[in-house]
Amino acid sequence: MSTGAAPVRQLDATSVGELRQAAEKILTEFGTSATSPELLAHVAEFADSLSEPIRHALRPVDTDDGLFVLRGLPVDDTAIGPTPASWATAGDSGAAHDIAMLLLATLMGNPLAWEGQQDGRFVHNIVPAPGHETEQTGASSSVLLSPHTEDAFHPGRAHLLMLGCLRNHDHIATTAASIRHVQLSEAETALLTRPKLSILPDDAYTQAQGFVGGEPAPVPTLFHARDGLTLRFDPAYTPLDDATPAHRAAYQRLEAELARVSVAVSLRPGEVLVVDNDLVVHGRVPFRARYDGTDRWLKRASVRVPGRRTRPLAEADEHGYGQAAIEAHAA
């Protein structure tokens, strides 16, 4: 795994002040970051008035790395308070940062929430939680969070994933690997573009795991989009035993290649990692959580990009395990 630098986009002081002022105005009016139709309408209104330098910084991912780091947002380590013990107890902790994330997400597309995850909030708190250390979810700590496509089980998954850092005293790295950097044979690629394997809901979606409305749909791991390969990948929740030996070997070859080209991004407070969820799988290195209020604390937001064509049309027929994806600014 490389620790090479990710592409960086720096917000200037004027842009930072403009964004902070907008977030504070919205928070002052509503007193919470818990989303409501009224709050979301104000977010859309303020986002529409943000200046061109901010918009330019949030332009689409434009390299084969499939990601960038946005820098410049201020974080006061004392003012944000202790790292929450879990997402369920976080409430409005870091509320101004929630709204800033929503504003940024709205500039890139349409913020996304899930009825069955973190109480339907559009911005999630990613913190280690006691009892979840070994799970393959954002609440884990002591195990490697396997590289994966965010919400790979669902056809309504985000096109873009945002991870905003509030605290990372231990320099814990997020891992990322782009499909555009891997080397596969034509035969391996051909196998992986066939819809042969299903992807099951992860442990953050307990309701989806109990879904009885239909069999899991087999989906392709790779897809030939107009500008190159895209992927849908979550080995921890993919029943590889259902594959033929040749298909399983190709999948494992892809897994090895993604590990080979993986980079480690150790976010600092005020940085936001933006990942193209169709090009890049992300994960996290293991760490030892202290549960003393000083652990790593990220804010996560998901974004759909209207009109984007980077996925098979057949995804429209999937049941999504009964999970509803909610768009903030639905037409």
Short mmCIF file of C-alpha atoms in Angstrom, two decimals, residues 15 57 159 190:
data_model
loop_
_atom_site.label_atom_id
_atom_site.label_comp_id
_atom_site.label_asym_id
_atom_site.label_seq_id
_atom_site.Cartn_x
_atom_site.Cartn_y
_atom_site.Cartn_z
CA SER A 15 -14.42 30.71 0.35
CA ALA A 57 -13.22 23.27 -5.89
CA HIS A 159 -22.07 8.23 -6.85
CA ALA A 190 -14.89 -10.41 -19.28
#
